[in-house]
Each structure stands twice: as structure tokens, then as C-alpha cells.
mmCIF file of C-alpha atoms in Angstrom:
data_model
loop_
_atom_site.group_PDB
_atom_site.id
_atom_site.type_symbol
_atom_site.label_atom_id
_atom_site.label_comp_id
_atom_site.label_asym_id
_atom_site.label_seq_id
_atom_site.Cartn_x
_atom_site.Cartn_y
_atom_site.Cartn_z
ATOM 1 C CA UNK A 1 -45.885 41.860 23.430
ATOM 2 C CA UNK A 2 -42.555 42.876 24.908
ATOM 3 C CA UNK A 3 -41.600 46.530 24.585
ATOM 4 C CA UNK A 4 -38.279 48.184 25.345
ATOM 5 C CA UNK A 5 -38.659 51.687 26.745
ATOM 6 C CA UNK A 6 -35.312 53.388 26.216
ATOM 7 C CA UNK A 7 -34.453 56.456 28.288
ATOM 8 C CA UNK A 8 -32.535 59.285 26.596
ATOM 9 C CA UNK A 9 -31.263 62.536 28.072
ATOM 10 C CA UNK A 10 -28.140 64.657 28.188
ATOM 11 C CA UNK A 11 -25.502 63.071 30.408
ATOM 12 C CA UNK A 12 -24.196 66.542 31.285
ATOM 13 C CA UNK A 13 -27.645 67.528 32.601
ATOM 14 C CA UNK A 14 -28.110 64.290 34.559
ATOM 15 C CA UNK A 15 -24.523 64.379 35.820
ATOM 16 C CA UNK A 16 -25.077 67.886 37.231
ATOM 17 C CA UNK A 17 -27.996 66.743 39.415
ATOM 18 C CA UNK A 18 -27.470 66.737 43.154
ATOM 19 C CA UNK A 19 -27.676 63.394 44.940
ATOM 20 C CA UNK A 20 -31.034 64.501 46.328
ATOM 21 C CA UNK A 21 -32.383 65.278 42.840
ATOM 22 C CA UNK A 22 -31.112 61.970 41.452
ATOM 23 C CA UNK A 23 -32.610 60.074 44.395
ATOM 24 C CA UNK A 24 -35.961 61.848 43.875
ATOM 25 C CA UNK A 25 -36.038 60.990 40.146
ATOM 26 C CA UNK A 26 -35.117 57.370 40.847
ATOM 27 C CA UNK A 27 -37.778 57.172 43.588
ATOM 28 C CA UNK A 28 -40.343 58.440 41.079
ATOM 29 C CA UNK A 29 -39.254 55.774 38.589
ATOM 30 C CA UNK A 30 -39.417 53.087 41.293
ATOM 31 C CA UNK A 31 -43.006 54.098 42.055
ATOM 32 C CA UNK A 32 -44.012 53.753 38.406
ATOM 33 C CA UNK A 33 -42.151 50.462 38.063
ATOM 34 C CA UNK A 34 -43.733 49.031 41.220
ATOM 35 C CA UNK A 35 -47.207 49.465 39.690
ATOM 36 C CA UNK A 36 -46.232 47.518 36.580
ATOM 37 C CA UNK A 37 -44.290 44.887 38.543
ATOM 38 C CA UNK A 38 -47.382 44.259 40.701
ATOM 39 C CA UNK A 39 -49.315 43.477 37.500
ATOM 40 C CA UNK A 40 -46.545 41.152 36.238
ATOM 41 C CA UNK A 41 -45.823 43.547 33.359
ATOM 42 C CA UNK A 42 -42.234 44.540 34.170
ATOM 43 C CA UNK A 43 -39.110 42.813 32.919
ATOM 44 C CA UNK A 44 -35.438 43.731 33.363
ATOM 45 C CA UNK A 45 -34.509 47.354 34.058
ATOM 46 C CA UNK A 46 -30.996 48.775 33.668
ATOM 47 C CA UNK A 47 -29.408 52.151 34.330
ATOM 48 C CA UNK A 48 -26.286 52.487 32.237
ATOM 49 C CA UNK A 49 -23.005 54.002 33.378
ATOM 50 C CA UNK A 50 -21.948 57.198 31.524
ATOM 51 C CA UNK A 51 -20.717 56.964 27.938
ATOM 52 C CA UNK A 52 -17.232 57.864 29.200
ATOM 53 C CA UNK A 53 -17.073 54.278 30.522
ATOM 54 C CA UNK A 54 -18.084 52.762 27.167
ATOM 55 C CA UNK A 55 -15.941 50.643 24.881
ATOM 56 C CA UNK A 56 -16.843 50.216 21.220
ATOM 57 C CA UNK A 57 -16.001 47.226 19.029
ATOM 58 C CA UNK A 58 -16.229 48.259 15.379
ATOM 59 C CA UNK A 59 -15.792 46.157 12.273
ATOM 60 C CA UNK A 60 -14.112 47.269 9.103
ATOM 61 C CA UNK A 61 -11.022 46.192 7.286
ATOM 62 C CA UNK A 62 -9.684 45.214 10.706
ATOM 63 C CA UNK A 63 -11.761 44.918 13.847
ATOM 64 C CA UNK A 64 -10.819 47.613 16.361
ATOM 65 C CA UNK A 65 -11.668 48.205 19.997
ATOM 66 C CA UNK A 66 -11.999 51.875 20.973
ATOM 67 C CA UNK A 67 -12.488 53.685 24.265
ATOM 68 C CA UNK A 68 -15.781 55.558 24.306
ATOM 69 C CA UNK A 69 -18.978 55.429 22.341
ATOM 70 C CA UNK A 70 -18.050 58.071 19.743
ATOM 71 C CA UNK A 71 -21.696 59.027 19.353
ATOM 72 C CA UNK A 72 -22.306 62.492 17.914
ATOM 73 C CA UNK A 73 -25.536 63.094 19.795
ATOM 74 C CA UNK A 74 -26.997 65.689 22.153
ATOM 75 C CA UNK A 75 -28.694 62.965 24.179
ATOM 76 C CA UNK A 76 -27.337 59.629 25.296
ATOM 77 C CA UNK A 77 -29.016 56.326 26.090
ATOM 78 C CA UNK A 78 -29.153 56.258 29.886
ATOM 79 C CA UNK A 79 -30.957 52.990 30.464
ATOM 80 C CA UNK A 80 -33.914 50.845 29.522
ATOM 81 C CA UNK A 81 -37.002 49.146 30.868
ATOM 82 C CA UNK A 82 -38.615 46.013 29.474
ATOM 83 C CA UNK A 83 -42.416 45.885 29.714
ATOM 84 C CA UNK A 84 -44.766 43.039 28.802
ATOM 85 C CA UNK A 85 -47.909 44.925 27.771
ATOM 86 C CA UNK A 86 -51.018 43.903 25.868
ATOM 87 C CA UNK A 87 -51.139 47.089 23.792
ATOM 88 C CA UNK A 88 -48.929 49.918 22.627
ATOM 89 C CA UNK A 89 -51.216 52.331 24.499
ATOM 90 C CA UNK A 90 -50.449 50.530 27.762
ATOM 91 C CA UNK A 91 -46.687 50.924 27.370
ATOM 92 C CA UNK A 92 -47.111 54.538 26.201
ATOM 93 C CA UNK A 93 -48.897 55.205 29.505
ATOM 94 C CA UNK A 94 -45.890 53.783 31.381
ATOM 95 C CA UNK A 95 -43.438 55.884 29.357
ATOM 96 C CA UNK A 96 -45.510 59.029 29.995
ATOM 97 C CA UNK A 97 -45.278 58.413 33.730
ATOM 98 C CA UNK A 98 -41.532 57.766 33.591
ATOM 99 C CA UNK A 99 -40.589 60.847 31.546
ATOM 100 C CA UNK A 100 -41.408 63.578 34.059
ATOM 101 C CA UNK A 101 -38.030 65.284 33.506
ATOM 102 C CA UNK A 102 -36.718 66.763 30.235
ATOM 103 C CA UNK A 103 -35.520 64.018 27.910
ATOM 104 C CA UNK A 104 -37.417 61.282 26.132
ATOM 105 C CA UNK A 105 -38.479 57.672 26.265
ATOM 106 C CA UNK A 106 -38.282 55.722 23.015
ATOM 107 C CA UNK A 107 -40.571 52.695 22.731
ATOM 108 C CA UNK A 108 -39.659 49.748 20.541
ATOM 109 C CA UNK A 109 -41.314 46.339 20.266
ATOM 110 C CA UNK A 110 -38.887 43.544 21.131
ATOM 111 C CA UNK A 111 -38.598 40.858 18.462
ATOM 112 C CA UNK A 112 -36.370 38.462 20.402
ATOM 113 C CA UNK A 113 -35.600 38.146 24.095
ATOM 114 C CA UNK A 114 -33.313 35.670 25.782
ATOM 115 C CA UNK A 115 -32.974 36.458 29.478
ATOM 116 C CA UNK A 116 -29.762 34.451 29.738
ATOM 117 C CA UNK A 117 -28.300 33.306 33.017
ATOM 118 C CA UNK A 118 -26.419 35.710 35.237
ATOM 119 C CA UNK A 119 -24.712 34.708 38.470
ATOM 120 C CA UNK A 120 -24.573 37.399 41.112
ATOM 121 C CA UNK A 121 -22.187 37.567 44.029
ATOM 122 C CA UNK A 122 -25.098 36.686 46.328
ATOM 123 C CA UNK A 123 -25.796 33.488 44.364
ATOM 124 C CA UNK A 124 -22.187 32.264 44.548
#
């Protein structure tokens, strides 16, 4: 079963981290991810840019494109991990290891996944 583990925290808290703190948190995450990658249980991982870089497309009477996410939340979605785990308990264990800082990890089963085809600059 594929599970999305979605990372939430306050962008103002994360944005105030020093480079050293951010590097240490990311190194911790890389250590956790390496264990699951070695077992063939890790899919795509993405760290999102801040919500200030977001653009929203909203339907209504007329479709509009707006700068920003316009989310009234205390925490923002910072990124996600995709795990291929046999049980919910297995992915909960991964999320527990990842969330060593304040914030939360939301776990959702993935109903549909299409990896698509992305061309990187290195592949061109």
C-alpha cells in the first residue's frame, strides 16, 4: 500500500532556523529515508517552497488565478514523502522517526499514483 506522509509546521518557525539547524534537520530526515530506501519502501520525496511562492487557481463563476495560497492555517504543508509499506504501523514508525521537531506528519493512503515522466537538465 502506498502512503503519503505529509509534513506540516509553521513556515515562520522553519524560516527562522539557521542554516546549521536546517541542515541538521534535513540530515536527520535523510538518515530515516535512507533506511526505507534500502528496503525499497521509499518513493518520491519533495520539500515545497514557502507558501509566499504559491499560486492558486480557483473555480467559481469565472476561473481566477491568485498569488498565494490564501490558507487560514497556523501550519503549512512543507513537503511530502511517499512510502510503500505493508502495514499502517510500518509507515507510522517512519513518521515517528521523521517528526523529531515540533510540527506533525499526516499519513494518508494513496488511492492513485502516476509517477509521470519528468525530464531534468541532466537528462537533456
